[in-house]
Amino acid sequence: MANQFERIKSEKDGLAVKAELEEFARLGWEKIPEDDRDHRLKWLGIFSRKRTPGQFMLRLRIPNGILTSGQMRMLGAIIHPYGSDGVADITTRQNLQLRGIPIEEMPQILGYLKEVGLTSVQSGMDNVRNITGSPLAGIDPDELIDVRGLTRKVQDMITNNGEGNESFSNLPRKFNIAIAGCRDNSIHAEINDLAFVPAFKNGKLGFNVLVGGFFSARRCAEAIPLDVWVDPRDVVALCEAVLLVYRDHGLRANRQKSRLMWLVDEWGIEKFRATLERQIGHALPTAAEKDEVLWHKRDLIGVHAQKQPGLNFVGLHVPVGRLSALEMMELARMAEVYGSGELRLTVEQNVLIPNVPDSRVASLLKEPLLKKFSPHPGPLQRGLVSCTGNQFCNFALIETKNQAVALMEQLEAELEIPQPVRIHWTGCPNSCGQPQVAEIGLMGTTARKDGKPVEAVDIYMGGEVGKDAKLGECVRKGIPCEDLKPVLVELLIEHFGAKLRHPPSVAE
Ligand code: SRM
Ligand code: SF4
């Protein structure tokens, strides 16, 4: 028997709501048919939020995380009218989500997006998510392949240039694609359903291809080699072929077993590869012997020289990725005044301002907004990532973003920590905050304390990123959030060389 989501998709294609949006806006959120409101609208990137009824979230698509100051200013202007409800979040896929929007205004807002060359189409539910790419594409002194054009072309193929593409509107499940052009695997290739990492074959630079990486509540898997090498010119065609094979053969009966890796498991990688060759119509070159991921992942916060002499990118730490409308407008202004008007987002939920001439760096560093979005944050805040949590997400078992920021500040005040520690928070086992890639990962759960249920976390450790990326494992279960601080103090002292700033007061 088909699961609920297969039923919803077969009764009416998700993209059909595009033609109905004006009507939904007239009806108001309470009168929109439930399957359309809570599910199909996600094909337009529009998410109803049960925790804030009537205020919708809009998930964009920002390939490679690159946007212009004009686009950022427009996005700030879109949420500005909604006061403190109108906030934006930088996501763990180099993307932006806008919040607090009433359905009545969505048709007009989608029109504004189009005017500035943006789209939100097919960004949720069983669609391909934002295409991630190396955040330093085109400006990295040690870059191998500039992937900006590729991430854009892959998005254009998948979304039919932002208009919506029915060829890919009924996949078995969500699908993640990442394209790395640098030496440090800065976008977590290993946790994507389809990933490209730079590799030389017979002296020519292209990509080795990985498939099947994903996280879910039921299972987390690292991507495995497909034994295929592609010329950069063939990346778009390969993405299309993989998606068609997944669409036509992916498992659909059990939603918990529908991501690409389950098909690869069922078929074996050889059959998957052979089917892909049939789909694409020719033999595919085997993978290059080794890929060129040679470095640990770089920390992009602070001022760094670009490949272009005399220009720099400045990495600003945005605490847990949360932006207000005015902050977005300020970032847009700063990108214009000091850089080239470009802004970049990272999968660590931070912002880069590229193309800042040497002569402008000092004045940029004096900008008041940099007190909050610091280019030199503390060692824990620097590597902090957090998913949405229970402020907006219905799956959440705990509050994440506020708690994460407050606790990191307290720990930094109490401890001397010799090096940055990457701590990721995620509100439930869906793992949107990727706790498995962190040095310390915290996953929301519930535990019992004094006989009562309380918000708690499972603790993951050992995640490594970049070269030899490896997923962390659960080391402690069910620590109540209110008891978390001493446990983190202990872990930071034992594993990361932290020292107490003052001797703790001895209990009487
Ligand atoms: Fe996620 C569902 C937020 C990245 C795995 N994710 C959700 C929903 C849509 C659930 C919902 O309807 O409330 C969350 C929206 C909450 C909200 O209001 O913001 C949500 N996911 C996010 C974001 C915003 C977290 C963040 O704070 O950055 C990220 C948006 C990325 C984007 O721009 O598209 C986000 N989600 C991820 C990632 C990380 C990644 O892609 O690297 C993962 C794990 C990797 C993966 O998917 O393999 C992830 N999200 C999930 C899952 C589990 C998928 C599965 O196969 O079971 C769900 C639940 C589902 O799809 O059924 C989910
Ligand atoms: Fe929501 Fe869970 Fe994803 Fe956090 S990890 S955004 S709580 S679904």
XYZ file of C-alpha atoms and ligand atoms in Angstrom:
579
model
C 0.000 0.000 0.000
C 1.328 3.469 -0.897
C 2.425 5.631 2.038
C 0.663 8.932 2.764
C 3.188 11.010 0.810
C 3.054 8.796 -2.288
C -0.737 9.175 -2.157
C -0.470 12.963 -1.929
C 1.932 13.099 -4.879
C -0.100 10.735 -7.046
C -3.405 12.533 -6.391
C -2.009 15.850 -7.584
C 1.509 16.868 -8.581
C 3.143 19.154 -6.036
C 3.846 21.778 -8.688
C 0.134 22.102 -9.465
C -0.180 24.506 -6.519
C 1.720 27.097 -8.541
C -1.459 27.799 -10.499
C -3.534 27.798 -7.294
C -1.420 30.107 -5.149
C -3.456 33.235 -5.909
C -6.600 31.370 -4.885
C -4.972 30.148 -1.629
C -3.908 33.718 -0.889
C -7.527 34.839 -1.299
C -8.830 31.994 0.899
C -6.449 32.646 3.813
C -4.340 29.976 5.520
C -7.129 28.272 7.490
C -9.212 27.496 4.409
C -6.493 26.040 2.203
C -7.047 22.267 1.789
C -4.770 20.545 4.301
C -2.704 18.446 1.855
C -2.002 21.563 -0.199
C -1.195 23.776 2.793
C 0.942 21.368 4.778
C 2.600 19.429 1.961
C 2.194 20.550 -1.661
C 3.024 24.212 -1.004
C 6.556 22.994 -0.164
C 7.016 22.453 -3.922
C 7.035 26.256 -4.087
C 9.307 26.459 -1.013
C 6.363 27.578 1.159
C 6.233 25.825 4.553
C 3.261 26.114 6.914
C 4.507 26.181 10.514
C 2.290 24.581 13.156
C 4.177 26.399 15.916
C 3.413 29.788 14.341
C 0.041 29.227 12.640
C -0.618 31.599 9.757
C 3.038 32.634 9.509
C 4.747 30.749 6.696
C 8.420 30.024 6.103
C 9.858 30.511 2.613
C 12.898 28.379 1.714
C 14.920 29.789 -1.172
C 17.445 28.254 -3.511
C 20.849 29.941 -3.572
C 23.209 27.796 -5.657
C 26.719 27.804 -4.217
C 25.395 30.169 -1.517
C 26.271 33.198 -3.665
C 23.976 36.205 -3.820
C 24.166 39.865 -4.719
C 23.679 42.810 -2.393
C 20.533 43.675 -4.361
C 19.095 40.211 -3.711
C 20.005 40.345 -0.009
C 18.422 43.791 0.312
C 15.250 42.569 -1.365
C 15.058 39.571 0.993
C 15.496 41.876 3.984
C 12.758 44.148 2.620
C 10.425 41.148 2.230
C 10.542 40.249 5.948
C 10.887 43.781 7.315
C 7.100 44.417 7.567
C 6.649 41.438 9.922
C 8.568 42.982 12.833
C 10.217 40.497 15.191
C 8.405 37.585 13.451
C 10.200 38.444 10.210
C 13.590 36.796 10.571
C 15.845 34.875 8.185
C 18.047 31.857 8.823
C 21.175 30.830 6.966
C 20.845 27.064 6.602
C 23.268 24.147 6.703
C 22.921 24.010 2.887
C 24.313 27.522 2.204
C 20.784 28.771 1.789
C 18.292 31.223 3.317
C 14.855 30.713 4.839
C 12.560 33.681 5.449
C 9.965 33.616 8.224
C 6.789 35.234 9.415
C 5.095 35.610 5.999
C 1.273 35.505 5.680
C -0.040 33.434 2.738
C -1.940 36.475 1.447
C 1.386 38.052 0.455
C 3.120 35.030 -1.039
C 2.108 35.577 -4.707
C 3.541 39.084 -4.636
C 6.664 37.932 -2.781
C 7.358 35.156 -5.308
C 7.098 37.904 -7.933
C 9.730 39.975 -6.081
C 12.033 36.941 -5.992
C 11.695 36.538 -9.746
C 12.481 40.218 -10.309
C 15.867 39.768 -8.610
C 16.635 36.427 -10.264
C 15.866 34.197 -7.275
C 13.531 31.240 -6.882
C 12.177 29.097 -4.049
C 10.771 26.416 -6.324
C 11.108 22.731 -5.407
C 13.142 23.462 -2.274
C 11.157 21.244 0.111
C 9.582 17.779 0.371
C 10.484 15.196 -2.287
C 12.665 17.519 -4.340
C 16.329 18.301 -4.877
C 17.605 20.677 -2.184
C 19.875 23.694 -2.638
C 22.971 22.768 -4.674
C 26.003 23.397 -2.490
C 29.398 24.367 -3.884
C 32.794 25.430 -2.548
C 32.223 28.755 -0.784
C 35.505 30.130 -2.171
C 34.725 29.212 -5.783
C 36.580 31.616 -8.072
C 38.491 33.353 -5.256
C 40.426 30.497 -3.630
C 44.203 30.824 -4.225
C 44.460 27.009 -4.276
C 41.294 26.263 -6.195
C 41.138 23.362 -8.629
C 37.778 23.910 -10.381
C 35.584 27.010 -10.194
C 32.190 25.389 -9.606
C 29.978 28.506 -9.644
C 28.734 27.925 -13.183
C 28.116 24.255 -12.509
C 26.000 24.731 -9.384
C 23.920 27.295 -11.267
C 23.488 25.067 -14.330
C 22.527 22.055 -12.238
C 19.886 24.166 -10.469
C 18.609 25.526 -13.788
C 18.303 21.994 -15.183
C 16.501 20.698 -12.106
C 14.105 23.626 -11.753
C 13.618 24.457 -15.442
C 15.298 27.838 -14.888
C 13.317 28.438 -11.718
C 9.904 27.888 -13.318
C 9.421 24.385 -11.881
C 10.190 21.077 -13.566
C 7.673 18.246 -13.574
C 10.372 15.770 -14.595
C 11.708 15.969 -11.041
C 8.620 16.879 -9.010
C 7.855 13.309 -7.949
C 11.059 11.826 -6.594
C 10.809 9.062 -3.965
C 12.289 11.407 -1.313
C 14.483 14.475 -0.865
C 17.821 14.558 -2.730
C 21.031 16.441 -1.923
C 23.757 17.409 -4.431
C 27.149 18.970 -3.607
C 29.949 20.033 -5.972
C 33.418 20.613 -4.497
C 36.061 22.421 -6.518
C 38.549 22.977 -3.735
C 41.087 20.849 -1.903
C 39.340 20.778 1.476
C 35.883 19.321 0.820
C 34.321 22.401 2.369
C 30.732 21.318 1.704
C 30.647 17.849 3.307
C 30.546 15.862 0.035
C 30.284 12.660 2.065
C 26.793 13.427 3.411
C 25.133 14.110 0.044
C 23.096 11.743 -2.116
C 25.275 12.781 -5.070
C 28.616 14.543 -4.748
C 31.446 15.611 -7.007
C 35.019 15.932 -5.725
C 37.916 17.160 -7.879
C 40.193 14.500 -9.356
C 42.810 14.340 -12.162
C 42.399 11.598 -14.740
C 45.104 11.222 -17.393
C 46.261 14.731 -16.533
C 42.782 16.216 -17.021
C 40.896 17.824 -14.156
C 37.345 16.654 -13.498
C 35.448 15.009 -10.659
C 35.174 11.631 -8.991
C 31.545 10.893 -8.157
C 30.145 9.717 -4.812
C 26.591 8.519 -4.178
C 24.245 7.643 -1.352
C 25.303 9.846 1.570
C 22.448 10.865 3.846
C 21.244 11.341 7.422
C 17.855 10.322 8.697
C 16.362 9.344 12.017
C 16.652 5.714 11.036
C 20.107 5.575 9.469
C 23.120 7.744 8.635
C 25.377 6.721 5.756
C 28.499 8.190 4.189
C 28.459 8.461 0.393
C 30.336 5.698 -1.433
C 32.402 5.880 -4.664
C 30.413 5.281 -7.850
C 33.643 4.507 -9.720
C 32.890 7.225 -12.253
C 34.999 10.204 -13.301
C 33.313 13.093 -15.128
C 34.565 15.957 -17.178
C 33.126 19.211 -15.742
C 31.141 19.616 -18.984
C 29.284 16.362 -18.259
C 28.255 17.137 -14.672
C 24.796 18.450 -15.545
C 24.020 15.411 -17.731
C 25.210 13.040 -15.016
C 23.034 14.754 -12.389
C 20.046 14.478 -14.720
C 20.672 10.774 -15.377
C 21.116 9.927 -11.670
C 17.873 11.748 -10.861
C 15.984 9.903 -13.605
C 17.249 6.527 -12.371
C 16.295 7.488 -8.807
C 12.884 8.778 -9.891
C 12.053 5.665 -11.896
C 13.585 2.968 -9.696
C 13.951 4.458 -6.191
C 12.118 2.633 -3.412
C 8.824 4.246 -2.470
C 6.873 1.855 -0.255
C 8.561 2.676 3.056
C 9.367 6.358 3.499
C 12.084 5.519 5.992
C 13.855 3.504 3.288
C 13.502 5.741 0.238
C 16.730 7.749 0.058
C 19.093 6.858 -2.794
C 21.381 4.698 -0.640
C 18.591 2.178 -0.038
C 18.348 1.616 -3.810
C 22.132 1.338 -4.111
C 22.051 -1.226 -1.279
C 19.295 -3.220 -2.907
C 20.913 -3.262 -6.371
C 24.594 -3.158 -5.477
C 26.786 -0.345 -6.810
C 27.663 -2.254 -10.058
C 24.020 -2.585 -11.114
C 23.366 1.039 -10.160
C 26.334 2.147 -12.279
C 25.283 -0.051 -15.228
C 21.709 1.306 -15.119
C 23.107 4.820 -15.074
C 25.197 4.088 -18.177
C 22.094 2.795 -19.962
C 20.182 5.912 -18.911
C 22.905 8.243 -20.152
C 23.425 6.203 -23.329
C 27.170 5.591 -23.184
C 29.903 4.058 -21.040
C 31.168 6.231 -18.210
C 34.905 6.615 -17.500
C 36.018 4.831 -14.332
C 37.058 6.969 -11.379
C 40.482 8.579 -11.148
C 42.726 6.616 -8.786
C 42.729 9.297 -6.127
C 40.811 12.476 -5.606
C 42.343 15.817 -4.739
C 40.816 16.342 -1.316
C 44.120 16.857 0.442
C 43.428 19.236 3.276
C 41.418 19.433 6.430
C 38.492 21.781 6.111
C 39.520 25.411 6.414
C 38.048 27.876 8.861
C 36.814 30.793 6.736
C 36.145 33.276 9.546
C 38.342 36.417 9.541
C 40.337 38.183 6.804
C 41.955 36.000 4.108
C 43.793 36.779 0.870
C 42.060 35.792 -2.356
C 43.592 34.404 -5.503
C 43.239 37.909 -7.013
C 46.218 39.992 -5.775
C 45.210 42.791 -3.420
C 41.721 41.384 -2.716
C 40.459 39.610 0.402
C 37.401 37.780 1.630
C 36.186 38.544 5.130
C 34.366 35.746 6.952
C 31.828 36.991 9.490
C 30.425 34.733 12.171
C 26.612 34.968 12.256
C 25.514 33.388 15.559
C 23.520 30.233 14.606
C 22.758 31.809 11.205
C 19.940 34.083 12.448
C 19.507 37.418 10.628
C 17.078 40.297 11.099
C 15.793 42.355 8.179
C 17.969 45.323 9.131
C 21.045 43.127 9.478
C 20.452 41.777 5.971
C 20.268 45.317 4.635
C 23.450 46.233 6.499
C 25.267 43.227 5.025
C 24.106 44.321 1.572
C 25.391 47.852 2.172
C 28.730 46.611 3.504
C 29.189 44.285 0.509
C 28.700 47.290 -1.786
C 30.812 49.768 0.151
C 33.792 47.504 0.842
C 33.549 44.661 -1.679
C 32.030 44.098 -5.097
C 28.419 43.805 -3.903
C 28.626 40.039 -3.566
C 27.805 37.982 -0.459
C 28.395 34.303 0.163
C 26.854 31.880 2.623
C 28.568 28.839 4.129
C 27.246 25.500 5.352
C 28.402 26.650 8.812
C 25.620 29.277 8.593
C 28.066 32.193 8.249
C 28.568 35.014 5.705
C 31.597 35.920 3.583
C 32.147 39.343 2.020
C 34.491 38.745 -0.930
C 36.537 41.125 -3.093
C 37.531 43.587 -0.353
C 40.667 45.513 -1.457
C 43.573 45.602 1.045
C 42.980 49.341 1.443
C 39.336 48.827 2.570
C 39.817 46.007 5.088
C 40.586 48.210 8.100
C 37.460 50.360 7.633
C 35.269 47.276 7.137
C 36.555 45.855 10.416
C 35.379 49.026 12.203
C 31.727 48.590 11.107
C 29.368 48.410 14.142
C 27.628 45.239 12.854
C 30.923 43.375 13.258
C 30.511 43.585 17.032
C 27.751 41.013 16.560
C 28.897 39.308 13.349
C 32.471 39.004 14.476
C 35.496 38.194 12.264
C 37.211 36.847 15.407
C 34.591 35.079 17.563
C 35.443 32.922 20.585
C 36.654 29.332 20.109
C 33.237 27.738 20.635
C 31.059 30.327 18.917
C 33.357 30.153 15.874
C 32.395 26.574 15.085
C 28.811 26.669 16.343
C 26.039 25.377 14.063
C 22.411 24.867 15.008
C 19.247 23.693 13.315
C 15.947 25.525 13.739
C 14.707 23.717 16.857
C 11.360 24.069 18.579
C 10.895 27.789 17.917
C 9.582 26.894 14.452
C 10.053 23.195 13.752
C 7.365 20.726 14.681
C 9.738 17.752 14.823
C 11.941 19.440 17.414
C 12.327 17.799 20.800
C 14.287 20.734 22.236
C 14.958 24.448 21.790
C 18.294 24.765 19.988
C 19.462 28.154 18.689
C 19.020 30.328 21.814
C 20.203 27.616 24.141
C 23.263 26.955 21.959
C 24.368 30.602 21.894
C 23.814 31.106 25.641
C 25.683 27.942 26.608
C 28.667 28.648 24.329
C 28.986 32.137 25.876
C 28.930 30.675 29.385
C 31.492 27.996 28.530
C 33.809 30.537 26.906
C 33.565 32.686 30.035
C 34.438 29.782 32.316
C 37.073 27.986 30.240
C 40.280 28.780 28.423
C 40.014 26.781 25.235
C 43.225 26.582 23.176
C 41.639 25.859 19.785
C 38.233 26.188 18.141
C 35.887 23.262 18.775
C 33.126 22.563 16.261
C 29.866 22.017 18.160
C 26.661 21.265 16.221
C 23.148 21.255 17.724
C 20.195 19.497 16.167
C 16.708 19.387 17.632
C 15.806 15.803 16.712
C 17.239 12.690 15.032
C 16.525 14.084 11.526
C 19.973 15.676 11.941
C 19.487 18.902 9.961
C 22.211 20.443 12.163
C 24.565 17.566 11.193
C 25.749 16.554 14.708
C 27.594 13.598 13.161
C 30.092 15.866 11.358
C 30.912 17.823 14.538
C 33.667 17.368 17.096
C 30.865 17.526 19.645
C 27.349 16.941 18.297
C 24.227 17.425 20.389
C 20.989 15.785 19.263
C 17.675 16.652 20.915
C 15.826 13.879 22.703
C 13.674 13.403 25.795
C 14.865 11.908 29.072
C 13.397 11.443 32.531
C 14.638 13.360 35.519
C 13.106 12.886 38.987
C 10.383 10.859 37.287
C 9.423 13.675 34.873
C 10.125 13.962 31.120
C 12.688 16.686 30.354
C 14.401 18.103 27.267
C 17.713 16.322 26.783
C 20.491 15.578 24.296
C 22.411 12.592 23.022
C 26.089 13.494 22.600
C 28.064 12.593 19.472
C 31.839 12.842 19.175
C 34.575 12.157 16.662
C 33.135 13.746 13.520
C 35.904 14.747 11.103
C 35.494 17.004 8.084
C 37.487 17.668 4.938
C 40.166 15.098 4.099
C 39.361 11.665 5.560
C 35.930 12.896 6.636
C 34.356 10.569 9.167
C 31.033 10.576 10.980
C 30.998 10.919 14.745
C 29.273 8.420 17.010
C 26.916 8.649 19.939
C 28.949 8.556 23.173
C 26.415 9.633 25.840
C 22.649 9.368 25.828
C 19.843 11.366 27.399
C 21.703 14.178 29.213
C 19.023 16.628 30.455
C 19.667 20.076 28.916
C 19.738 21.615 32.376
C 22.643 19.306 33.301
C 24.540 19.740 30.035
C 27.009 22.452 31.011
C 29.138 20.377 33.454
C 29.193 17.505 30.965
C 30.494 19.797 28.197
C 33.047 21.299 30.600
C 34.316 17.793 31.303
C 34.490 16.874 27.590
C 36.249 20.127 26.651
C 38.846 19.629 29.403
C 39.385 15.944 28.687
C 39.465 16.004 24.858
C 40.239 19.554 23.752
C 42.800 20.819 26.301
C 40.449 23.343 27.923
C 41.308 24.694 31.382
C 39.053 26.277 33.982
C 39.681 30.036 34.122
C 39.161 30.031 37.935
C 39.357 27.026 40.237
C 35.798 25.850 40.861
C 34.511 26.632 44.328
C 34.768 23.537 46.505
C 31.421 22.279 47.754
C 31.046 22.451 51.575
Fe 16.213 19.316 7.387
C 13.055 18.110 7.600
C 15.189 22.306 8.464
C 19.160 20.643 6.384
C 17.506 16.173 7.189
N 14.411 20.089 7.881
C 13.214 19.430 7.869
C 12.054 20.394 8.085
C 11.566 20.812 6.725
C 10.911 19.764 8.896
C 9.718 20.675 9.001
O 8.875 20.674 8.120
O 9.643 21.410 9.974
C 12.793 21.513 8.845
C 12.250 22.902 8.686
C 12.322 23.635 10.010
C 12.312 25.116 9.860
O 11.251 25.742 10.117
O 13.358 25.667 9.557
C 14.213 21.310 8.363
N 16.964 21.151 7.311
C 16.435 22.234 7.915
C 17.417 23.392 7.919
C 16.746 24.758 7.816
C 18.278 23.310 9.197
C 19.072 24.568 9.473
O 18.758 25.218 10.477
O 19.987 24.883 8.714
C 18.293 22.995 6.717
C 17.748 23.514 5.404
C 18.652 23.186 4.257
C 18.191 23.818 2.963
O 18.543 24.981 2.748
O 17.504 23.152 2.195
C 18.155 21.478 6.774
N 17.976 18.538 6.799
C 19.121 19.256 6.543
C 20.253 18.376 6.482
C 21.702 18.804 6.332
C 22.250 18.766 4.943
O 21.507 18.740 3.951
O 23.471 18.758 4.859
C 19.772 17.100 6.721
C 20.607 15.800 6.845
C 21.188 15.400 5.542
C 20.256 14.632 4.669
O 19.137 15.087 4.386
O 20.639 13.541 4.241
C 18.345 17.220 6.915
N 15.404 17.454 7.355
C 16.118 16.284 7.338
C 15.205 15.177 7.453
C 15.589 13.670 7.438
C 15.601 13.179 6.019
C 15.383 11.712 5.868
O 15.779 11.166 4.816
O 14.791 11.080 6.747
C 13.913 15.731 7.584
C 12.581 14.979 7.745
C 12.056 14.495 6.445
O 12.496 14.883 5.358
O 11.130 13.669 6.531
C 14.081 17.159 7.523
Fe 13.552 20.316 12.878
Fe 14.737 18.107 13.683
Fe 15.540 19.307 11.457
Fe 16.067 20.442 13.764
S 16.824 18.449 13.111
S 15.210 21.481 11.951
S 14.305 19.907 14.959
S 13.587 18.379 11.751
